[in-house]
Amino acid sequence: TLFGKNTTAGALNITTQAPSFTPEGRAELSVGDYGFLQAKAAFSGPIVNDKVAARFSVVSTRRDGVLDNATTGQKQNGQQSISLRGQLLFQPTDQLRVRLFADYADLTPDCCTQVYVRVGDTQKPLDQRFAALAAGRGYRPASTNPYDRIADVDGAIQADQ
């Protein structure tokens, strides 16, 4: 086989664009539903002619949530993130190239809230017992209608890398 035993597709090789000694840049802005806004930019150029070049890129994304949280009254499954990446290219001779990388990401999503699609049959159906058990603990049971787009959560996820 081309990729080896028990392999479906092989390896995925992602190569980032290296800093350039020719000044260059690009920017992109995207907007969409639910307050979606994404900005991307990358700039590259020489620091020391033909010896040191740098590249800097940034991506910022935000989107309002798409589910109503019955517990907090806020929207869930929103996005808010920023990612930064810097590179330096040292090329003291034609035979030697050294690249240094640094990156940072701050991810603050209201992530991973789900709604019920349907309730399966069990010996003691969830519809009969869950609502009473949840209400007894002070929770508002989530709707079993997926088109209501209502959830009941009180946690948060944040990642600083």
Tab-separated table of C-alpha atoms in Angstrom:
chain	number	residue	atom	x	y	z
A	1	THR	CA	0.000	0.000	0.000
A	2	LEU	CA	1.032	3.578	-0.496
A	3	PHE	CA	0.749	4.721	3.150
A	4	GLY	CA	1.385	1.529	5.102
A	5	LYS	CA	-0.650	-1.144	6.850
A	6	ASN	CA	-3.952	-0.113	8.501
A	7	THR	CA	-3.730	3.459	7.194
A	8	THR	CA	-6.636	5.231	5.541
A	9	ALA	CA	-5.023	8.426	4.277
A	10	GLY	CA	-1.447	8.842	5.463
A	11	ALA	CA	0.036	11.889	7.168
A	12	LEU	CA	-1.176	15.459	7.084
A	13	ASN	CA	1.730	17.902	6.823
A	14	ILE	CA	0.990	21.545	7.620
A	15	THR	CA	3.749	24.039	6.858
A	16	THR	CA	3.419	27.641	7.994
A	17	GLN	CA	4.538	30.470	5.758
A	18	ALA	CA	8.067	31.590	6.603
A	19	PRO	CA	9.053	35.218	7.180
A	20	SER	CA	9.938	37.023	3.980
A	21	PHE	CA	12.697	39.487	3.149
A	22	THR	CA	10.192	41.197	0.835
A	23	PRO	CA	7.653	43.330	2.745
A	24	GLU	CA	4.172	41.814	2.483
A	25	GLY	CA	0.899	41.731	4.320
A	26	ARG	CA	-2.690	40.625	4.122
A	27	ALA	CA	-5.858	41.213	6.088
A	28	GLU	CA	-9.321	39.653	6.082
A	29	LEU	CA	-12.574	40.554	7.816
A	30	SER	CA	-15.627	38.265	8.047
A	31	VAL	CA	-19.054	39.043	9.514
A	32	GLY	CA	-22.112	36.844	9.941
A	33	ASP	CA	-25.171	35.895	11.967
A	34	TYR	CA	-25.301	36.045	15.778
A	35	GLY	CA	-22.793	38.898	15.925
A	36	PHE	CA	-20.051	36.837	14.255
A	37	LEU	CA	-16.930	38.899	13.600
A	38	GLN	CA	-13.540	37.510	12.626
A	39	ALA	CA	-10.449	39.534	11.766
A	40	LYS	CA	-7.220	38.041	10.422
A	41	ALA	CA	-3.962	39.808	9.582
A	42	ALA	CA	-0.403	38.801	8.745
A	43	PHE	CA	2.612	40.973	8.031
A	44	SER	CA	6.167	40.066	7.103
A	45	GLY	CA	9.354	41.872	6.172
A	46	PRO	CA	13.065	42.329	6.737
A	47	ILE	CA	14.565	43.539	10.001
A	48	VAL	CA	18.167	43.329	8.805
A	49	ASN	CA	18.474	43.169	5.002
A	50	ASP	CA	19.036	39.587	3.792
A	51	LYS	CA	19.941	38.446	7.338
A	52	VAL	CA	16.886	38.686	9.640
A	53	ALA	CA	13.185	38.741	8.753
A	54	ALA	CA	10.043	38.641	10.886
A	55	ARG	CA	6.433	37.576	10.426
A	56	PHE	CA	3.527	38.373	12.727
A	57	SER	CA	-0.030	37.064	12.446
A	58	VAL	CA	-3.185	37.536	14.500
A	59	VAL	CA	-6.697	36.072	14.412
A	60	SER	CA	-9.548	37.378	16.554
A	61	THR	CA	-13.003	35.762	16.566
A	62	ARG	CA	-16.216	36.533	18.425
A	63	ARG	CA	-19.786	35.323	18.098
A	64	ASP	CA	-22.817	35.668	20.341
A	65	GLY	CA	-24.322	32.506	21.771
A	66	VAL	CA	-27.047	30.624	19.947
A	67	LEU	CA	-28.784	28.907	22.913
A	68	ASP	CA	-30.674	30.516	25.802
A	69	ASN	CA	-29.428	29.441	29.247
A	70	ALA	CA	-32.408	29.044	31.595
A	71	THR	CA	-30.104	29.137	34.659
A	72	THR	CA	-28.085	32.298	33.977
A	73	GLY	CA	-30.320	34.071	31.447
A	74	GLN	CA	-27.338	34.414	29.104
A	75	LYS	CA	-26.662	33.023	25.645
A	76	GLN	CA	-24.572	29.824	25.354
A	77	ASN	CA	-22.210	28.460	22.683
A	78	GLY	CA	-20.674	31.831	21.910
A	79	GLN	CA	-17.062	32.298	20.902
A	80	GLN	CA	-14.391	34.751	21.919
A	81	SER	CA	-10.772	34.092	21.062
A	82	ILE	CA	-7.543	35.703	19.988
A	83	SER	CA	-4.449	33.964	18.639
A	84	LEU	CA	-1.060	35.575	18.065
A	85	ARG	CA	1.976	34.114	16.329
A	86	GLY	CA	5.411	35.576	15.738
A	87	GLN	CA	8.342	34.211	13.776
A	88	LEU	CA	11.930	35.283	13.270
A	89	LEU	CA	14.089	34.017	10.427
A	90	PHE	CA	17.849	34.250	10.831
A	91	GLN	CA	19.843	33.618	7.655
A	92	PRO	CA	23.478	34.503	8.387
A	93	THR	CA	24.707	32.535	5.341
A	94	ASP	CA	23.121	30.947	2.282
A	95	GLN	CA	23.625	27.510	3.872
A	96	LEU	CA	22.152	28.294	7.309
A	97	ARG	CA	18.532	29.245	8.095
A	98	VAL	CA	17.155	29.299	11.638
A	99	ARG	CA	13.458	29.973	12.417
A	100	LEU	CA	12.147	30.804	15.875
A	101	PHE	CA	8.420	30.642	16.663
A	102	ALA	CA	6.266	31.950	19.494
A	103	ASP	CA	2.499	31.776	19.785
A	104	TYR	CA	-0.254	32.622	22.227
A	105	ALA	CA	-3.964	31.813	22.279
A	106	ASP	CA	-6.705	33.005	24.622
A	107	LEU	CA	-9.902	30.995	24.137
A	108	THR	CA	-13.001	31.930	26.124
A	109	PRO	CA	-15.946	30.070	24.605
A	110	ASP	CA	-19.332	29.485	26.176
A	111	CYS	CA	-18.821	26.029	24.847
A	112	CYS	CA	-20.410	22.759	24.315
A	113	THR	CA	-23.987	23.244	25.514
A	114	GLN	CA	-26.438	20.830	23.904
A	115	VAL	CA	-30.185	20.605	23.541
A	116	TYR	CA	-32.233	17.418	23.649
A	117	VAL	CA	-33.079	16.008	20.247
A	118	ARG	CA	-35.303	13.246	21.548
A	119	VAL	CA	-35.791	11.030	24.574
A	120	GLY	CA	-35.445	7.292	24.111
A	121	ASP	CA	-37.680	4.723	25.745
A	122	THR	CA	-36.409	3.204	29.005
A	123	GLN	CA	-37.972	1.107	31.765
A	124	LYS	CA	-38.686	4.336	33.665
A	125	PRO	CA	-39.060	6.988	30.965
A	126	LEU	CA	-36.938	10.075	31.457
A	127	ASP	CA	-39.867	12.340	30.655
A	128	GLN	CA	-41.780	11.001	33.672
A	129	ARG	CA	-39.044	11.114	36.316
A	130	PHE	CA	-36.361	13.593	35.253
A	131	ALA	CA	-38.508	16.743	35.446
A	132	ALA	CA	-39.667	15.907	38.992
A	133	LEU	CA	-36.157	14.974	40.170
A	134	ALA	CA	-34.611	18.118	38.658
A	135	ALA	CA	-37.312	20.405	40.068
A	136	GLY	CA	-36.820	18.819	43.503
A	137	ARG	CA	-33.161	19.907	43.386
A	138	GLY	CA	-34.004	23.447	42.299
A	139	TYR	CA	-33.153	23.010	38.623
A	140	ARG	CA	-35.364	24.021	35.747
A	141	PRO	CA	-35.597	20.993	33.467
A	142	ALA	CA	-34.471	21.696	29.931
A	143	SER	CA	-37.035	21.513	27.178
A	144	THR	CA	-37.195	18.285	25.193
A	145	ASN	CA	-38.130	20.293	22.087
A	146	PRO	CA	-34.874	20.956	20.170
A	147	TYR	CA	-36.419	23.999	18.482
A	148	ASP	CA	-36.801	25.806	21.839
A	149	ARG	CA	-32.986	26.236	21.943
A	150	ILE	CA	-32.993	26.385	25.770
A	151	ALA	CA	-30.348	24.777	28.006
A	152	ASP	CA	-29.669	24.628	31.772
A	153	VAL	CA	-25.946	24.906	32.635
A	154	ASP	CA	-23.818	26.948	35.035
A	155	GLY	CA	-20.225	26.150	34.039
A	156	ALA	CA	-17.613	27.934	31.931
A	157	ILE	CA	-14.615	26.892	29.870
A	158	GLN	CA	-11.488	29.008	29.411
A	159	ALA	CA	-8.084	28.129	27.997
A	160	ASP	CA	-4.928	30.261	28.036
A	161	GLN	CA	-2.136	28.701	26.013
